[in-house]
Amino acid sequence: VIGVVIGKTDVRSFPDRKNIGTERYTFSFTIRDSPTYFINVQSWGREEYIRSLSESFRVGDCVTIENPLIQSKEAEREEKFNPVTPSGYKLLLSENHSVVKTSSCYDTDTRLLALLHLPVKDPQDYYSLGDIMANGQSLHGRVLNVLAAVMAGSE
């Protein structure tokens, strides 16, 4: 699978239920290969593997993923923490079987770079800040999509 990274989470750790007293590490990212299709990728493993993998690329890089495990996603649970994707599946990376290679999108396919700037939601499914301010009471408790642009950032 080849795509441009359009989102990425920080590395997190959780107590390992199988090996009491140890931690499992995870992070996820979202890749896109067309205006319509994007998928979430999750990786679990040892701290060294997860930190090294996470540091090997950033949002905007193109990645080639070899030998991922394809799993049905549990939409209710997973989409609380990851973007809602059009696919019923997610990719799972394992330290022993999967490989992630990074490259410049210019080297891979310059069309992928244009995908970085496309929203992942239907253009009719957004609220403007003005709408939210004007209708704040009636929107209380609802989950809303807001489209925003970052004017400046630090890195």
PDB file of C-alpha atoms in Angstrom:
ATOM      1  CA  VAL A   1       0.000   0.000   0.000  1.00  0.00           C
ATOM      2  CA  ILE A   2       1.384   3.406  -0.961  1.00  0.00           C
ATOM      3  CA  GLY A   3      -0.086   6.648   0.345  1.00  0.00           C
ATOM      4  CA  VAL A   4       0.548  10.041   1.843  1.00  0.00           C
ATOM      5  CA  VAL A   5       0.360  10.351   5.642  1.00  0.00           C
ATOM      6  CA  ILE A   6      -2.507  12.766   6.407  1.00  0.00           C
ATOM      7  CA  GLY A   7      -2.640  12.318  10.187  1.00  0.00           C
ATOM      8  CA  LYS A   8      -0.669  10.770  13.013  1.00  0.00           C
ATOM      9  CA  THR A   9      -1.070  10.260  16.760  1.00  0.00           C
ATOM     10  CA  ASP A  10       1.564  10.436  19.471  1.00  0.00           C
ATOM     11  CA  VAL A  11       3.070   7.245  20.895  1.00  0.00           C
ATOM     12  CA  ARG A  12       1.091   5.941  23.890  1.00  0.00           C
ATOM     13  CA  SER A  13       1.639   3.048  26.258  1.00  0.00           C
ATOM     14  CA  PHE A  14      -0.715   0.699  28.065  1.00  0.00           C
ATOM     15  CA  PRO A  15      -0.173  -2.022  30.657  1.00  0.00           C
ATOM     16  CA  ASP A  16       0.266  -5.372  28.908  1.00  0.00           C
ATOM     17  CA  ARG A  17      -2.446  -7.759  30.097  1.00  0.00           C
ATOM     18  CA  LYS A  18      -0.466 -10.827  29.015  1.00  0.00           C
ATOM     19  CA  ASN A  19       2.823  -9.825  30.673  1.00  0.00           C
ATOM     20  CA  ILE A  20       1.921  -8.166  33.956  1.00  0.00           C
ATOM     21  CA  GLY A  21       4.315  -5.360  34.875  1.00  0.00           C
ATOM     22  CA  THR A  22       5.246  -4.542  31.285  1.00  0.00           C
ATOM     23  CA  GLU A  23       3.902  -1.988  28.828  1.00  0.00           C
ATOM     24  CA  ARG A  24       2.752  -2.243  25.216  1.00  0.00           C
ATOM     25  CA  TYR A  25       3.255   0.769  22.959  1.00  0.00           C
ATOM     26  CA  THR A  26       1.087   1.993  20.125  1.00  0.00           C
ATOM     27  CA  PHE A  27       0.514   4.810  17.683  1.00  0.00           C
ATOM     28  CA  SER A  28      -1.655   5.193  14.639  1.00  0.00           C
ATOM     29  CA  PHE A  29      -1.679   7.166  11.440  1.00  0.00           C
ATOM     30  CA  THR A  30      -3.931   7.679   8.451  1.00  0.00           C
ATOM     31  CA  ILE A  31      -2.811   7.314   4.849  1.00  0.00           C
ATOM     32  CA  ARG A  32      -4.565   8.426   1.694  1.00  0.00           C
ATOM     33  CA  ASP A  33      -4.020   7.302  -1.891  1.00  0.00           C
ATOM     34  CA  SER A  34      -6.905   9.022  -3.687  1.00  0.00           C
ATOM     35  CA  PRO A  35      -9.452  11.793  -3.087  1.00  0.00           C
ATOM     36  CA  THR A  36     -11.985   9.174  -1.971  1.00  0.00           C
ATOM     37  CA  TYR A  37      -9.974   6.534  -0.131  1.00  0.00           C
ATOM     38  CA  PHE A  38      -7.995   6.712   3.092  1.00  0.00           C
ATOM     39  CA  ILE A  39      -7.424   4.172   5.846  1.00  0.00           C
ATOM     40  CA  ASN A  40      -6.186   4.096   9.435  1.00  0.00           C
ATOM     41  CA  VAL A  41      -3.025   2.191  10.274  1.00  0.00           C
ATOM     42  CA  GLN A  42      -2.254   1.016  13.803  1.00  0.00           C
ATOM     43  CA  SER A  43       0.942  -0.374  15.215  1.00  0.00           C
ATOM     44  CA  TRP A  44       1.524  -2.141  18.531  1.00  0.00           C
ATOM     45  CA  GLY A  45       4.766  -3.448  19.972  1.00  0.00           C
ATOM     46  CA  ARG A  46       7.853  -2.891  22.045  1.00  0.00           C
ATOM     47  CA  GLU A  47       8.775   0.670  22.946  1.00  0.00           C
ATOM     48  CA  GLU A  48      11.934   0.684  20.798  1.00  0.00           C
ATOM     49  CA  TYR A  49      10.069  -0.522  17.701  1.00  0.00           C
ATOM     50  CA  ILE A  50       7.108   1.849  18.090  1.00  0.00           C
ATOM     51  CA  ARG A  51       9.194   4.947  18.870  1.00  0.00           C
ATOM     52  CA  SER A  52      11.588   4.206  15.996  1.00  0.00           C
ATOM     53  CA  LEU A  53       8.710   3.656  13.556  1.00  0.00           C
ATOM     54  CA  SER A  54       6.871   6.775  14.708  1.00  0.00           C
ATOM     55  CA  GLU A  55      10.000   8.909  14.339  1.00  0.00           C
ATOM     56  CA  SER A  56      10.738   7.551  10.847  1.00  0.00           C
ATOM     57  CA  PHE A  57       8.045   9.640   9.120  1.00  0.00           C
ATOM     58  CA  ARG A  58       5.718  12.596   9.630  1.00  0.00           C
ATOM     59  CA  VAL A  59       2.510  14.003   8.197  1.00  0.00           C
ATOM     60  CA  GLY A  60       3.076  14.839   4.538  1.00  0.00           C
ATOM     61  CA  ASP A  61       5.512  11.985   3.889  1.00  0.00           C
ATOM     62  CA  CYS A  62       4.693   9.211   1.456  1.00  0.00           C
ATOM     63  CA  VAL A  63       4.932   5.698   2.848  1.00  0.00           C
ATOM     64  CA  THR A  64       4.929   2.236   1.368  1.00  0.00           C
ATOM     65  CA  ILE A  65       3.508  -0.368   3.748  1.00  0.00           C
ATOM     66  CA  GLU A  66       4.462  -3.978   3.097  1.00  0.00           C
ATOM     67  CA  ASN A  67       2.744  -6.990   4.686  1.00  0.00           C
ATOM     68  CA  PRO A  68       0.202  -5.256   6.920  1.00  0.00           C
ATOM     69  CA  LEU A  69      -2.502  -7.316   8.563  1.00  0.00           C
ATOM     70  CA  ILE A  70      -5.944  -6.279   7.340  1.00  0.00           C
ATOM     71  CA  GLN A  71      -8.590  -6.252  10.081  1.00  0.00           C
ATOM     72  CA  SER A  72     -12.223  -5.274  10.249  1.00  0.00           C
ATOM     73  CA  LYS A  73     -12.477  -2.108  12.282  1.00  0.00           C
ATOM     74  CA  GLU A  74     -14.681  -1.756  15.317  1.00  0.00           C
ATOM     75  CA  ALA A  75     -16.176   1.545  14.177  1.00  0.00           C
ATOM     76  CA  GLU A  76     -17.850   2.462  17.456  1.00  0.00           C
ATOM     77  CA  ARG A  77     -14.656   2.179  19.502  1.00  0.00           C
ATOM     78  CA  GLU A  78     -11.916   3.039  17.031  1.00  0.00           C
ATOM     79  CA  GLU A  79     -13.447   6.091  15.442  1.00  0.00           C
ATOM     80  CA  LYS A  80     -13.458   7.901  18.781  1.00  0.00           C
ATOM     81  CA  PHE A  81      -9.679   8.150  18.455  1.00  0.00           C
ATOM     82  CA  ASN A  82      -9.059   8.040  14.699  1.00  0.00           C
ATOM     83  CA  PRO A  83     -10.567   9.707  11.642  1.00  0.00           C
ATOM     84  CA  VAL A  84     -13.738   8.097  10.306  1.00  0.00           C
ATOM     85  CA  THR A  85     -12.704   6.327   7.101  1.00  0.00           C
ATOM     86  CA  PRO A  86     -14.782   5.105   4.153  1.00  0.00           C
ATOM     87  CA  SER A  87     -13.357   1.589   4.556  1.00  0.00           C
ATOM     88  CA  GLY A  88     -14.671  -1.089   6.897  1.00  0.00           C
ATOM     89  CA  TYR A  89     -11.082  -2.106   7.528  1.00  0.00           C
ATOM     90  CA  LYS A  90      -7.865  -0.923   9.140  1.00  0.00           C
ATOM     91  CA  LEU A  91      -4.263  -1.932   8.646  1.00  0.00           C
ATOM     92  CA  LEU A  92      -2.285  -3.373  11.533  1.00  0.00           C
ATOM     93  CA  LEU A  93       1.516  -3.309  11.537  1.00  0.00           C
ATOM     94  CA  SER A  94       3.554  -5.938  13.312  1.00  0.00           C
ATOM     95  CA  GLU A  95       7.224  -5.740  14.157  1.00  0.00           C
ATOM     96  CA  ASN A  96       7.950  -9.218  12.808  1.00  0.00           C
ATOM     97  CA  HIS A  97       6.096  -9.064   9.480  1.00  0.00           C
ATOM     98  CA  SER A  98       5.409  -5.489   8.365  1.00  0.00           C
ATOM     99  CA  VAL A  99       7.733  -2.929   6.804  1.00  0.00           C
ATOM    100  CA  VAL A 100       7.154   0.811   6.390  1.00  0.00           C
ATOM    101  CA  LYS A 101       9.363   2.614   3.884  1.00  0.00           C
ATOM    102  CA  THR A 102       9.282   6.374   3.495  1.00  0.00           C
ATOM    103  CA  SER A 103       9.994   8.417   0.428  1.00  0.00           C
ATOM    104  CA  SER A 104       9.420  11.865  -0.925  1.00  0.00           C
ATOM    105  CA  CYS A 105       6.024  12.258  -2.561  1.00  0.00           C
ATOM    106  CA  TYR A 106       7.925  13.898  -5.438  1.00  0.00           C
ATOM    107  CA  ASP A 107       9.776  10.615  -5.927  1.00  0.00           C
ATOM    108  CA  THR A 108       6.681   8.450  -5.506  1.00  0.00           C
ATOM    109  CA  ASP A 109       3.788  10.302  -7.115  1.00  0.00           C
ATOM    110  CA  THR A 110       3.312  14.054  -7.050  1.00  0.00           C
ATOM    111  CA  ARG A 111      -0.483  13.540  -7.229  1.00  0.00           C
ATOM    112  CA  LEU A 112      -0.320  12.250  -3.654  1.00  0.00           C
ATOM    113  CA  LEU A 113       0.831  15.664  -2.410  1.00  0.00           C
ATOM    114  CA  ALA A 114      -2.451  17.245  -3.541  1.00  0.00           C
ATOM    115  CA  LEU A 115      -4.338  14.815  -1.285  1.00  0.00           C
ATOM    116  CA  LEU A 116      -2.837  16.440   1.813  1.00  0.00           C
ATOM    117  CA  HIS A 117      -5.104  19.443   1.436  1.00  0.00           C
ATOM    118  CA  LEU A 118      -8.406  17.652   0.886  1.00  0.00           C
ATOM    119  CA  PRO A 119     -10.816  17.419   3.838  1.00  0.00           C
ATOM    120  CA  VAL A 120     -11.694  13.906   4.994  1.00  0.00           C
ATOM    121  CA  LYS A 121     -15.349  14.831   5.542  1.00  0.00           C
ATOM    122  CA  ASP A 122     -18.202  15.586   3.168  1.00  0.00           C
ATOM    123  CA  PRO A 123     -18.133  19.322   2.345  1.00  0.00           C
ATOM    124  CA  GLN A 124     -21.817  19.553   3.326  1.00  0.00           C
ATOM    125  CA  ASP A 125     -21.120  18.126   6.800  1.00  0.00           C
ATOM    126  CA  TYR A 126     -19.375  21.141   8.383  1.00  0.00           C
ATOM    127  CA  TYR A 127     -20.456  23.945  10.681  1.00  0.00           C
ATOM    128  CA  SER A 128     -18.901  27.364  10.431  1.00  0.00           C
ATOM    129  CA  LEU A 129     -17.835  29.094  13.631  1.00  0.00           C
ATOM    130  CA  GLY A 130     -20.586  31.655  12.940  1.00  0.00           C
ATOM    131  CA  ASP A 131     -23.204  28.874  12.855  1.00  0.00           C
ATOM    132  CA  ILE A 132     -21.901  27.468  16.105  1.00  0.00           C
ATOM    133  CA  MET A 133     -21.952  30.881  17.805  1.00  0.00           C
ATOM    134  CA  ALA A 134     -25.475  31.628  16.545  1.00  0.00           C
ATOM    135  CA  ASN A 135     -26.916  28.202  17.356  1.00  0.00           C
ATOM    136  CA  GLY A 136     -24.775  27.194  20.317  1.00  0.00           C
ATOM    137  CA  GLN A 137     -27.641  26.253  22.621  1.00  0.00           C
ATOM    138  CA  SER A 138     -29.378  23.966  20.116  1.00  0.00           C
ATOM    139  CA  LEU A 139     -26.045  22.273  19.289  1.00  0.00           C
ATOM    140  CA  HIS A 140     -25.168  21.568  22.936  1.00  0.00           C
ATOM    141  CA  GLY A 141     -24.041  17.968  23.441  1.00  0.00           C
ATOM    142  CA  ARG A 142     -23.718  17.193  19.716  1.00  0.00           C
ATOM    143  CA  VAL A 143     -20.537  16.167  17.953  1.00  0.00           C
ATOM    144  CA  LEU A 144     -19.795  18.713  15.217  1.00  0.00           C
ATOM    145  CA  ASN A 145     -17.384  18.849  12.317  1.00  0.00           C
ATOM    146  CA  VAL A 146     -15.547  22.149  11.988  1.00  0.00           C
ATOM    147  CA  LEU A 147     -13.402  22.983   8.991  1.00  0.00           C
ATOM    148  CA  ALA A 148     -10.444  25.176   9.919  1.00  0.00           C
ATOM    149  CA  ALA A 149      -7.199  26.315   8.375  1.00  0.00           C
ATOM    150  CA  VAL A 150      -3.964  26.781  10.268  1.00  0.00           C
ATOM    151  CA  MET A 151      -2.412  30.108   9.367  1.00  0.00           C
ATOM    152  CA  ALA A 152       0.926  29.466  11.056  1.00  0.00           C
ATOM    153  CA  GLY A 153       2.491  26.619  12.924  1.00  0.00           C
ATOM    154  CA  SER A 154       5.721  25.714  14.642  1.00  0.00           C
ATOM    155  CA  GLU A 155       7.850  22.689  14.088  1.00  0.00           C
TER     156      GLU A 155
END
